Coordinates of C-alpha atoms and ligand atoms in Angstrom, one line a residue:
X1 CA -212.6 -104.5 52.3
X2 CA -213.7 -101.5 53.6
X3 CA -211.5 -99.5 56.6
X4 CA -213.6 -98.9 60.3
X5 CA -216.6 -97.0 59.7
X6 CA -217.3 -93.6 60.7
X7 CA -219.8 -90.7 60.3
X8 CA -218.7 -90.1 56.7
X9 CA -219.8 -93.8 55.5
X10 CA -223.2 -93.5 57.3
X11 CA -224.8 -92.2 54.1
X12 CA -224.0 -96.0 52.6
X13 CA -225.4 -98.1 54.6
X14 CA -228.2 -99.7 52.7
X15 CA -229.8 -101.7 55.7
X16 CA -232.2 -101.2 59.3
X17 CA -231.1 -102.7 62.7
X18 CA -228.8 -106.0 62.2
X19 CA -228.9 -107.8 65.8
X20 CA -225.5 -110.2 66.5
X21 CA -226.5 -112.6 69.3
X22 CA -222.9 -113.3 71.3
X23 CA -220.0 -111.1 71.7
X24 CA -216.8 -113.1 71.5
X25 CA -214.8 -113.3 68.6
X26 CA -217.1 -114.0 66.0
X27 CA -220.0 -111.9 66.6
X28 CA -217.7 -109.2 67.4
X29 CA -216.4 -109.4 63.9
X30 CA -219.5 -110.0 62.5
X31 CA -220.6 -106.7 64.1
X32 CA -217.7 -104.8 62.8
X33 CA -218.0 -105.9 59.3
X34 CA -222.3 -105.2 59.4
X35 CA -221.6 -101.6 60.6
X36 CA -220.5 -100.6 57.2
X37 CA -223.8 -101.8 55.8
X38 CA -226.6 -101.2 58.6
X39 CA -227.1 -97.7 60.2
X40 CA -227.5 -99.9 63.6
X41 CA -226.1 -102.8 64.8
X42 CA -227.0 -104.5 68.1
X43 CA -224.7 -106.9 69.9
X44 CA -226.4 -108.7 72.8
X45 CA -224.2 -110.4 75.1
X46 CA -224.9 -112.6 78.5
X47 CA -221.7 -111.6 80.4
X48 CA -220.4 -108.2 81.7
X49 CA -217.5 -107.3 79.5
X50 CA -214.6 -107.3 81.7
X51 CA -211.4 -105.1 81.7
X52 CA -209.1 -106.0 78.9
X53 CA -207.4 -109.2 79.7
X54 CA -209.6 -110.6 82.0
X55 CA -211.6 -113.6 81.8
X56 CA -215.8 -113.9 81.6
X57 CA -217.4 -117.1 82.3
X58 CA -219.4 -117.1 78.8
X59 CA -215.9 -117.9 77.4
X60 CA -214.3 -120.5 80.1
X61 CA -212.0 -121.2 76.6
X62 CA -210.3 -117.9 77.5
X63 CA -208.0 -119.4 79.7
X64 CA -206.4 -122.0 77.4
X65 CA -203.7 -120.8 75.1
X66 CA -205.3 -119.5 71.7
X67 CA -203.0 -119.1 68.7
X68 CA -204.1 -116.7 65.8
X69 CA -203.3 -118.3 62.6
X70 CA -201.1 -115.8 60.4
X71 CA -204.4 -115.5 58.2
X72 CA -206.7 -114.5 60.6
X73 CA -204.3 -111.6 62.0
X74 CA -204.7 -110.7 58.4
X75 CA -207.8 -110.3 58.4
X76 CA -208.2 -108.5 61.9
X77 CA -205.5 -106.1 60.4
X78 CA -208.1 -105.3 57.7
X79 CA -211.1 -105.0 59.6
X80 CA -208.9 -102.8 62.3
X81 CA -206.1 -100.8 60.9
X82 CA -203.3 -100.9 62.9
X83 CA -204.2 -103.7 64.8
X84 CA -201.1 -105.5 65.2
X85 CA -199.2 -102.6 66.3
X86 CA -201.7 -101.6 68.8
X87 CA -201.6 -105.5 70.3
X88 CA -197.6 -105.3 70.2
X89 CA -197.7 -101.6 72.2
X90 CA -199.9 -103.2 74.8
X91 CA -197.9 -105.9 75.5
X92 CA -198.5 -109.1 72.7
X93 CA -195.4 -110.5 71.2
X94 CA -195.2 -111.0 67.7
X95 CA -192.9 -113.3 65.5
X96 CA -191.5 -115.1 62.2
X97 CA -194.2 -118.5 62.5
X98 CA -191.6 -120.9 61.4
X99 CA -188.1 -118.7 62.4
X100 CA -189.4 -118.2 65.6
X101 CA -190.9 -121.2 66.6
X102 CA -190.3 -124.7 67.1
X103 CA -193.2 -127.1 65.6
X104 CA -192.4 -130.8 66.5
X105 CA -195.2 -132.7 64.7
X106 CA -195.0 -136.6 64.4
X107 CA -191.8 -136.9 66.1
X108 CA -190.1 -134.1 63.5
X109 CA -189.2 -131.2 64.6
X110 CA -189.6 -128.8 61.5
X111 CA -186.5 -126.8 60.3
X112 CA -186.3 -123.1 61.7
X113 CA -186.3 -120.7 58.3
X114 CA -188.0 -117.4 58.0
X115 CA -191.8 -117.9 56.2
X116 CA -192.3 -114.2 56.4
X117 CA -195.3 -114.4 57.9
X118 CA -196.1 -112.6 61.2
X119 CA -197.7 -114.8 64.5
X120 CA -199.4 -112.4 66.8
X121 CA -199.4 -114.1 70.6
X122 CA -201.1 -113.0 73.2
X123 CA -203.5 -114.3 75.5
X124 CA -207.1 -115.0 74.9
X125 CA -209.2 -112.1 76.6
X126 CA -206.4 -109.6 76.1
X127 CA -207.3 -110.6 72.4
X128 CA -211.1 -110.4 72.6
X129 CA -210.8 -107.4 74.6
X130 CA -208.6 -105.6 71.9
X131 CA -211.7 -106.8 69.3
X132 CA -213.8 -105.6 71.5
X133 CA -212.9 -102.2 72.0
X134 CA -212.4 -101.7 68.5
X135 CA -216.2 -102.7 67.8
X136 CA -217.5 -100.1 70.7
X137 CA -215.9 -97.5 69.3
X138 CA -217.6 -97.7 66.3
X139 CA -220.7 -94.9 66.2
X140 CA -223.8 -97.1 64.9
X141 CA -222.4 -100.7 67.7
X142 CA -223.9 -100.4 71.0
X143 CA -223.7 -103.5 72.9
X144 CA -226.5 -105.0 75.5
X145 CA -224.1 -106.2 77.9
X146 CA -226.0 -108.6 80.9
X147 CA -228.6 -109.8 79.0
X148 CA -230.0 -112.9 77.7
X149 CA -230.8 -114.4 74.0
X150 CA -234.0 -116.1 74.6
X151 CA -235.6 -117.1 71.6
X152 CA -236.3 -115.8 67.6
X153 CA -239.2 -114.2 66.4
X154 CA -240.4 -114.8 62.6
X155 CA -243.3 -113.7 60.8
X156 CA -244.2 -114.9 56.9
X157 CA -240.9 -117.0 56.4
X158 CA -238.5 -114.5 57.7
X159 CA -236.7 -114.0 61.0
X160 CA -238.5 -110.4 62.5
X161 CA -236.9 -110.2 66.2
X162 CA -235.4 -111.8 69.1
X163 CA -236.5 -111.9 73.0
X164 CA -234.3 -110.7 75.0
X165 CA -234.2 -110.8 78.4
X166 CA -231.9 -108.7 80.8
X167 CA -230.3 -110.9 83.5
X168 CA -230.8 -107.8 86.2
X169 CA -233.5 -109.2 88.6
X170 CA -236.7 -107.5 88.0
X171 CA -236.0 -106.0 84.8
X172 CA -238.9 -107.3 81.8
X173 CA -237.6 -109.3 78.8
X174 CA -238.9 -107.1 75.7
X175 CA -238.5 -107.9 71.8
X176 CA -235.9 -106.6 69.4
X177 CA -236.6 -105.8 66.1
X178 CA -234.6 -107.1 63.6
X179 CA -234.0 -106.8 59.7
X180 CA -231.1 -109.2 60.3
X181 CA -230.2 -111.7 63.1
X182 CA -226.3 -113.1 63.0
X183 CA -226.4 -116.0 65.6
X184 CA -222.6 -116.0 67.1
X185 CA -223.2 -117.8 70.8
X186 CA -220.8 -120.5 70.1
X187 CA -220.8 -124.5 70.5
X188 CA -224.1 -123.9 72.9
X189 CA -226.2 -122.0 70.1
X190 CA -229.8 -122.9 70.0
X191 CA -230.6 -122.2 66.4
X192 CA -230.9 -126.0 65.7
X193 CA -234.1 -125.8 68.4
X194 CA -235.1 -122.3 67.9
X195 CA -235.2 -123.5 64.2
X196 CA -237.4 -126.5 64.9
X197 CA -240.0 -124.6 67.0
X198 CA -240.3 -122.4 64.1
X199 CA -241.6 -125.8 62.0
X200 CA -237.8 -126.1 60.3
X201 CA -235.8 -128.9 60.0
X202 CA -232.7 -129.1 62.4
X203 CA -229.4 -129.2 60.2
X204 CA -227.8 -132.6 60.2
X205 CA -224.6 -132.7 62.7
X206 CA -221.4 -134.3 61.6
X207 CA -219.7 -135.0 64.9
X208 CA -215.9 -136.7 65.4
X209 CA -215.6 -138.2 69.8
X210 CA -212.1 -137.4 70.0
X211 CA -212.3 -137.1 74.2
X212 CA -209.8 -134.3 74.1
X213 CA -208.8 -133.0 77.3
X214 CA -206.9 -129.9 78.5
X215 CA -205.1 -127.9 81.2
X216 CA -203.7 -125.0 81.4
X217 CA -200.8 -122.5 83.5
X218 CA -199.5 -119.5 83.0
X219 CA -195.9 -119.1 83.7
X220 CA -193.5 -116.5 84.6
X221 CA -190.0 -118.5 82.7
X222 CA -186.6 -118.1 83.7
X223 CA -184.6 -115.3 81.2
X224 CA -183.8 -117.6 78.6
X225 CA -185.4 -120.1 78.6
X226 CA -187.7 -120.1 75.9
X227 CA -184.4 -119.4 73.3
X228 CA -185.2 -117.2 70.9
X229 CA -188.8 -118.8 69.9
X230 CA -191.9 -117.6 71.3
X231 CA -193.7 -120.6 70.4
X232 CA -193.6 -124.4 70.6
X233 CA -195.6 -127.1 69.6
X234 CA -195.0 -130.4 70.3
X235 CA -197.5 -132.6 69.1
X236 CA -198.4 -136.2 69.7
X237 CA -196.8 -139.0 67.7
X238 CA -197.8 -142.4 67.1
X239 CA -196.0 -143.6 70.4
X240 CA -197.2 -140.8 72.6
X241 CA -200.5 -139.0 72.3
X242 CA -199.6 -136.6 74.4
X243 CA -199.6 -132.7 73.1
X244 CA -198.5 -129.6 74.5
X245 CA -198.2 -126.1 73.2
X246 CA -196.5 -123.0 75.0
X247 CA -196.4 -119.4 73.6
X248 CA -195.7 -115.7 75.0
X249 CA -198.0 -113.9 76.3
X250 CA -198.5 -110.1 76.6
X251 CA -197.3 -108.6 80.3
X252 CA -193.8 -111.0 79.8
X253 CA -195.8 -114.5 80.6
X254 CA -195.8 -117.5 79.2
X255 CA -199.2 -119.9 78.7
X256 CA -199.2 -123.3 78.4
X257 CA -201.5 -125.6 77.4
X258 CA -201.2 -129.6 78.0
X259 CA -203.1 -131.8 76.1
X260 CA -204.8 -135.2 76.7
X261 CA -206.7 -137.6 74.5
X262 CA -209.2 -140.0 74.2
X263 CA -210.5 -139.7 77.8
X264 CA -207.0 -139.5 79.6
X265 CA -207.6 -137.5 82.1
X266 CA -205.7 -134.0 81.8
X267 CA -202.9 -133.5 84.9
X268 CA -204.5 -131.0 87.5
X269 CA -202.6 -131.0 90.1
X270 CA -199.1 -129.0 89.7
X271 CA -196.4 -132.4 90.4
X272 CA -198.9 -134.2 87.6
X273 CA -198.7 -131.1 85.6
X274 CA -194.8 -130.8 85.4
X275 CA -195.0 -134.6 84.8
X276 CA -197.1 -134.7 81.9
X277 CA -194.9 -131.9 80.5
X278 CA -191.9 -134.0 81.1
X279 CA -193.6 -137.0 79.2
X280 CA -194.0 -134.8 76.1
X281 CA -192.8 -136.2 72.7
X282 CA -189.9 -133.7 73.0
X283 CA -188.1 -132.3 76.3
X284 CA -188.4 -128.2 74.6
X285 CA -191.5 -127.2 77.0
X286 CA -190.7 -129.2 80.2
X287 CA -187.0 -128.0 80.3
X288 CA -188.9 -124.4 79.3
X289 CA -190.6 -124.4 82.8
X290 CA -187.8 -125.7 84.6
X291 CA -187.1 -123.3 87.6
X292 CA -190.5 -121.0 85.8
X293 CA -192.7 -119.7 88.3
X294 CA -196.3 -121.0 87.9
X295 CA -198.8 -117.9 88.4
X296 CA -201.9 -120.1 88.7
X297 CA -202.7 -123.6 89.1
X298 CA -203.8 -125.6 85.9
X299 CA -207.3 -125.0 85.2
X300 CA -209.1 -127.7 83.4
X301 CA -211.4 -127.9 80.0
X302 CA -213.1 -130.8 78.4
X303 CA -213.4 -131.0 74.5
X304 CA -215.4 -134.2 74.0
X305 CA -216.7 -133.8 69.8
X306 CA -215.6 -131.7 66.9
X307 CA -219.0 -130.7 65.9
X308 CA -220.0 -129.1 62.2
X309 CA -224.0 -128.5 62.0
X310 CA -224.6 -128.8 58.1
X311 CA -227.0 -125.7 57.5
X312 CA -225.8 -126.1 53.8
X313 CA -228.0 -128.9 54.0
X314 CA -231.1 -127.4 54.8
X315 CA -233.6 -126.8 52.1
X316 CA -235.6 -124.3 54.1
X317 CA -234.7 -121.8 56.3
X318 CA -236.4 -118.5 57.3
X319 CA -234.8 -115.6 55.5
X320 CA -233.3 -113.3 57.6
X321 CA -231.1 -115.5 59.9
X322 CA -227.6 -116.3 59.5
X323 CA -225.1 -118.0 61.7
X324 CA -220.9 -118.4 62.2
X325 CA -218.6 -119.2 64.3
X326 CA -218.8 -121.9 66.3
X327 CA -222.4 -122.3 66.1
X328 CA -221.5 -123.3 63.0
X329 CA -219.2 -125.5 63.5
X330 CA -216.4 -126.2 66.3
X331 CA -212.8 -127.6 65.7
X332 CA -210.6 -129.8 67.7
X333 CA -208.9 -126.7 69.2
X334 CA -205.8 -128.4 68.9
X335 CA -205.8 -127.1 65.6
X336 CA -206.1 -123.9 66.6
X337 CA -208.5 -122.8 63.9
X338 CA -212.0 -121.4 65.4
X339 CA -210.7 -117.8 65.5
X340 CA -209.2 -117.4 62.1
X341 CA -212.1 -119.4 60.6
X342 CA -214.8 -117.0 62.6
X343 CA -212.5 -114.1 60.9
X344 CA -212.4 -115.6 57.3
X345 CA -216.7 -115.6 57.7
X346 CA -216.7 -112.6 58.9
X347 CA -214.7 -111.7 55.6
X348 CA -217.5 -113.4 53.7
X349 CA -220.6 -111.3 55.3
X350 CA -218.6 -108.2 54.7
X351 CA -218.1 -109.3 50.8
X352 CA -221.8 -110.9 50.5
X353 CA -223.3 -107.6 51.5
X354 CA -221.1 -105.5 49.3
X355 CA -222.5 -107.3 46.3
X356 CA -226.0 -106.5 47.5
X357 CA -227.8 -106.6 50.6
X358 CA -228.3 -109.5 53.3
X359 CA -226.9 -112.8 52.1
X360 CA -230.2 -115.4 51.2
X361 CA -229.3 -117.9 54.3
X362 CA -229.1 -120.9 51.6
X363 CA -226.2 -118.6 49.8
X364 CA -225.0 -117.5 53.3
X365 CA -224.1 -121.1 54.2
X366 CA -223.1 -122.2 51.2
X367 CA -220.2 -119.6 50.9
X368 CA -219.1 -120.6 54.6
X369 CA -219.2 -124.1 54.0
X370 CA -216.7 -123.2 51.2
X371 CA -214.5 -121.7 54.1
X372 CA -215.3 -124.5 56.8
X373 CA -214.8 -127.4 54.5
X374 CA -210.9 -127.1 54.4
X375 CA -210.6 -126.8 58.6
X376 CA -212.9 -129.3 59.1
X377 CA -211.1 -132.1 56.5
X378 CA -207.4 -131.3 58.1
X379 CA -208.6 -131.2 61.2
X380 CA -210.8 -134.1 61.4
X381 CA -208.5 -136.1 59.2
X382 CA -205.6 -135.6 61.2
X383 CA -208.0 -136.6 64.5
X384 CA -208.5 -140.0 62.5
X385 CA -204.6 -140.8 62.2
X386 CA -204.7 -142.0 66.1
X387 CA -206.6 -145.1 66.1
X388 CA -208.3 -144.8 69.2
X389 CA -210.3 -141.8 67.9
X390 CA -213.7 -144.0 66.4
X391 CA -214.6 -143.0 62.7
X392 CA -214.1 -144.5 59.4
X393 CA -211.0 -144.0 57.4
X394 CA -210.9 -143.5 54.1
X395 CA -208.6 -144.4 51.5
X396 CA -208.1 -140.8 51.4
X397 CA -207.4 -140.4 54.6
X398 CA -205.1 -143.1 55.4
X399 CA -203.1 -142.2 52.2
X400 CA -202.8 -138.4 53.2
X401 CA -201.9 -139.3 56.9
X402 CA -199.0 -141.5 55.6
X403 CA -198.3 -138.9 53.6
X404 CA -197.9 -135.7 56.0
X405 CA -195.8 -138.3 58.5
X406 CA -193.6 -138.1 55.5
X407 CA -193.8 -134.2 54.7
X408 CA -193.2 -133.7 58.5
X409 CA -189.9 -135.7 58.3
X410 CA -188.8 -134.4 54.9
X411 CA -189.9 -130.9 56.7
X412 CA -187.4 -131.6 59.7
X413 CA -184.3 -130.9 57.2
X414 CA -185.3 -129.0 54.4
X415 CA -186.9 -125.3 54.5
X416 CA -188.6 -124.8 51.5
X417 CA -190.7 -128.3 52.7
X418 CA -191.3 -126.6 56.1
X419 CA -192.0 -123.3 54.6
X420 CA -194.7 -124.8 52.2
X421 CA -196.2 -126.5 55.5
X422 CA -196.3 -123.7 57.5
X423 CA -198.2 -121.4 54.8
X424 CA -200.6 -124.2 55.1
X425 CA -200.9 -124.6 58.6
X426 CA -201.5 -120.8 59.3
X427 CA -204.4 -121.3 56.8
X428 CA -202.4 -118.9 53.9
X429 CA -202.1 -121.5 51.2
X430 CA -204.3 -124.5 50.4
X431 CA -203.6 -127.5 51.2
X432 CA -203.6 -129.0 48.4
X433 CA -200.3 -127.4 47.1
X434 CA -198.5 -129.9 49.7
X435 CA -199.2 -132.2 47.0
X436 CA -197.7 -130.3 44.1
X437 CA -195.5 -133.0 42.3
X438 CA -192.0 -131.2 42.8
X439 CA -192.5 -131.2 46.6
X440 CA -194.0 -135.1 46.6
X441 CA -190.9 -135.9 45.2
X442 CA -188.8 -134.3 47.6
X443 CA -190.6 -136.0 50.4
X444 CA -191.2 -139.3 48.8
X445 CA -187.9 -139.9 46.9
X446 CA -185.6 -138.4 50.3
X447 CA -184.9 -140.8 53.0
X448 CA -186.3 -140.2 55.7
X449 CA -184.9 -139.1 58.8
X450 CA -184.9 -140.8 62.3
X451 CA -187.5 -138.9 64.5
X452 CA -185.7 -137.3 67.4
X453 CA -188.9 -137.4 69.6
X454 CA -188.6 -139.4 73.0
X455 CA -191.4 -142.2 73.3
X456 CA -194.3 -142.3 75.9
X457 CA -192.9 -144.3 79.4
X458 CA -195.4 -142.7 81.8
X459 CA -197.6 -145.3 83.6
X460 CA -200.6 -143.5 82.8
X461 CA -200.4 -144.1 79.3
X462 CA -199.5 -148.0 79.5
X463 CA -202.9 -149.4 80.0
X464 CA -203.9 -146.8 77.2
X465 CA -201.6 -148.9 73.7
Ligands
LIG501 C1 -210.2 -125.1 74.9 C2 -210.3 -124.3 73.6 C3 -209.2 -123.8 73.0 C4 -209.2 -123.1 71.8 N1 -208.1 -122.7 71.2 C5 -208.1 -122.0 70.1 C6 -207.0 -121.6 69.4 O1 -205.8 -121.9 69.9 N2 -207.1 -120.8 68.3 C7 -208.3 -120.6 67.7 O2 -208.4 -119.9 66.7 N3 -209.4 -121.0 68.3 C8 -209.4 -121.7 69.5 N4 -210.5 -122.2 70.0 C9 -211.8 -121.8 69.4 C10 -212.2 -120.4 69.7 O3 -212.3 -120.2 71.1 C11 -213.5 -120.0 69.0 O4 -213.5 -120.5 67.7 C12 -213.7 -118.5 69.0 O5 -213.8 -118.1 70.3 C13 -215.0 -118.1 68.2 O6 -216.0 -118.6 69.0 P1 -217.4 -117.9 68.9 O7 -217.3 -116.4 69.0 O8 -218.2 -118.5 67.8 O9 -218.1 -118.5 70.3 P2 -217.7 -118.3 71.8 O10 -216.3 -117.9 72.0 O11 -218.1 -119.6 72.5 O12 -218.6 -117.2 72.3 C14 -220.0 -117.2 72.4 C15 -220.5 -115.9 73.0 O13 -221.9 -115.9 73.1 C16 -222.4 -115.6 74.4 N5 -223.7 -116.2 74.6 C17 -223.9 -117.6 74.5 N6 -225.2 -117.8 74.7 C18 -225.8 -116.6 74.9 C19 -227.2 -116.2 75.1 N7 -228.2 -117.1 75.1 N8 -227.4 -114.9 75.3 C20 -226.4 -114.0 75.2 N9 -225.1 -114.3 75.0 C21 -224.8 -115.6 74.8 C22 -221.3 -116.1 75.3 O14 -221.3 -115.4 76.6 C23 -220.0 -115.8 74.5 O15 -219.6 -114.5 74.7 C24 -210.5 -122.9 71.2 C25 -211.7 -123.4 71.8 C26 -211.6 -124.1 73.0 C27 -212.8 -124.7 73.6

């Protein structure tokens, strides 16, 4: 992959005016990797970009924790040279993923060993705002800040323009011309209807109701009291579907993030708050925050669907139009995948128009399916192991939910099992090494463990089993 473009690569670049609707994580990358190959590159956004750090309300996400999955800081370090360090000099913490953490998944808490690989914590917007800088700097970006996507123009079977309109009162919309549009405005993208006033078919939605519901503080902690990890995940069990994850944060905080299911409400008021945490699966976070000092009250967000639009699927589509990110599809944010995923597409564009020009759509979303499909399985598979969320189970399914219950037990004592896991988890290895037969043995053939994790007593979750 090429390094951050400047004056001496504007002789390459092969295309016109690419226009990236959205500028949060994805069509910010997506805009950094289509300055190497268009001599302009327009990002139009509908919020103000704040100071670095700050929230906007086009991304109300930004407030809940967001962790960046070893892979994707891979990528960002690629895209942006010196990425991490800059992060770490501002303020981000970074850390051994599996040394430095503790993961406490089905009732397991997975042995501490170094993986080698490098978790990058900080908070949302100081993250987008890093991105974002980067991506202004560059000579041939300008981003329309305040302004409106309306809707697509297309002439002859291709995608020509879009209207924009700027949200200043009194100001006129006016047209964009495009040679490429890259559609990156997130779970709310209007493609599907945009599409279907253009005489195309909607793509077919896969969706999985998994009523997920979260809220968030950020803490100040006591010295201490976080050990010497600067993560922890505690994840629900079969007995408590409660989940709660806490990382550093850049300016010495702490964010964390509680997490309720299948329409339990989420604790919003600070005594619920600290009892939810106290009613985790493990006691880690709750003893974490114990004499902390909250620095805002918990702030709420509702996550009703995992939702994947199948563009694969279509077999027309105007030339001249691609989308990613979460248009494309969004995860159970448990998982904690959008942002690498929206970085490993962004990898994709920046490798399909290397090979020659801007990606066919069909090939476009082919190759991102390819990068989605993996995601989407764990994700949605691992949804499907609580039995309230409604979907059917396959054979499949129920055989490799038995089977991680296992790995995450086996993982609990031995390293190279939690190592393997990890790699996985941070969306470095593929999954399907977890089922190489030297480790299946290991988990199948060891006895497994007692889980240490404390089961659910709270009264809110009795009527709930
Ligand atoms: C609660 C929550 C927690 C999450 N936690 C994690 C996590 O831990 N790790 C992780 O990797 N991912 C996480 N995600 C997912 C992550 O936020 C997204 O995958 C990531 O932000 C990429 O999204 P995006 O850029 O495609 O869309 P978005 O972030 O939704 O951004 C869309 C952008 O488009 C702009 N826009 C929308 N419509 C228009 C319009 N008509 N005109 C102009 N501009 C427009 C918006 O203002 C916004 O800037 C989480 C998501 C949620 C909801």
């Amino acid at each position: 992959m090429r390094r951050e473009s400047g004056e001496d690569t504007v002789t390459e670049k092969t295309g016109g005016h690419a226009v990236v609707l959205g500028a949060s994580v994805a069509g910010l990358l997506a805009a950094r990797v289509l300055a190497d190959h268009y001599q302009r590159v327009s990002v139009v956004e509908r919020d103000v970009s704040p100071p670095i750090g700050s929230h906007r309300r086009g991304v109300p996400h930004g407030r809940h924790l967001h962790g960046l999955h070893s892979r994707g800081r891979r990528v960002l370090e690629e895209l942006f040279e010196g990425f991490t360090a800059e992060m770490v000099a501002d303020g981000a913490v970074t850390s051994d993923v599996l040394a430095n953490t503790r993961w406490q998944l089905s009732g397991y808490q997975l042995r501490r060993a170094e993986v080698g690989l490098t978790g990058l914590f900080s908070s949302r917007p100081f993250l987008e705002g890093h991105i974002r800088t980067r991506v202004a700097a560059l000579p041939n970006v300008h981003i329309l800040e305040h302004t409106d996507v309306v809707s697509l123009r297309a002439e002859a079977g291709r995608v020509t323009g879009v209207r924009i309109m700027p949200r200043e009162a009194g100001e006129p919309g006016q047209t964009l011309d495009a040679d490429l549009v890259v559609d990156a405005t997130g779970r709310g993208s209007r493609t599907p209807l945009w599409l279907e006033q253009l005489g195309y078919d909607r793509p077919p939605v896969d969706r999985l109701e998994i009523g997920v519901s979260y809220a968030t503080r950020t803490y100040r902690l006591r010295p201490g009291a976080m050990g010497e990890v600067s993560l922890i995940v505690c994840n629900a069990t079969p007995d408590n579907p409660r989940s709660g994850v806490m990382a550093a944060v850049e300016g010495h905080r702490y964010i964390l993030t509680l997490v309720a299911r299948n329409g339990e409400p989420a604790p919003l008021d600070p005594a619920a708050f600290e009892e939810f945490a106290a009613a985790l699966p493990f006691p880690d976070i709750a003893e974490a925050i114990r004499d902390g000092e909250p620095l805002d009250s918990p702030v709420p967000f509702k996550f009703p669907a995992s939702v994947r639009h199948r563009y694969e699927r279509l077999r027309r589509l105007p030339a001249g139009l691609l989308v990613t990110g979460d248009a494309v599809c969004s995860f159970n944010p448990v998982y904690g995948q959008g942002m690498t995923v929206a970085a490993l597409e962004a990898e994709v564009l920046g490798r399909l128009l290397s090979a020659g020009g801007a990606p066919q759509p069909q090939r476009w979303f082919a190759e991102i399916a390819k990068v989605v499909n993996g995601p989407w399985d764990g994700a949605t598979g691992a949804d499907l192991a609580d039995p309230l969320v409604p979907g059917k189970r396959t054979a499949k399914v129920r055989l490799i939910n038995a089977y991680l219950t296992r790995l995450h037990a086996a993982a609990s004592t031995d390293a190279s099992l939690a190592r393997a896991l990890i790699r996985v988890l941070s969306m470095t290895d593929r999954p399907e090494g977890l089922l190489r037969p030297d480790r299946m043995a290991r988990v199948l053939l060891r006895r497994r463990p007692a889980s240490t994790a404390t089961t659910a007593d709270a009264p809110a979750l009795a009527g709930r089993r």
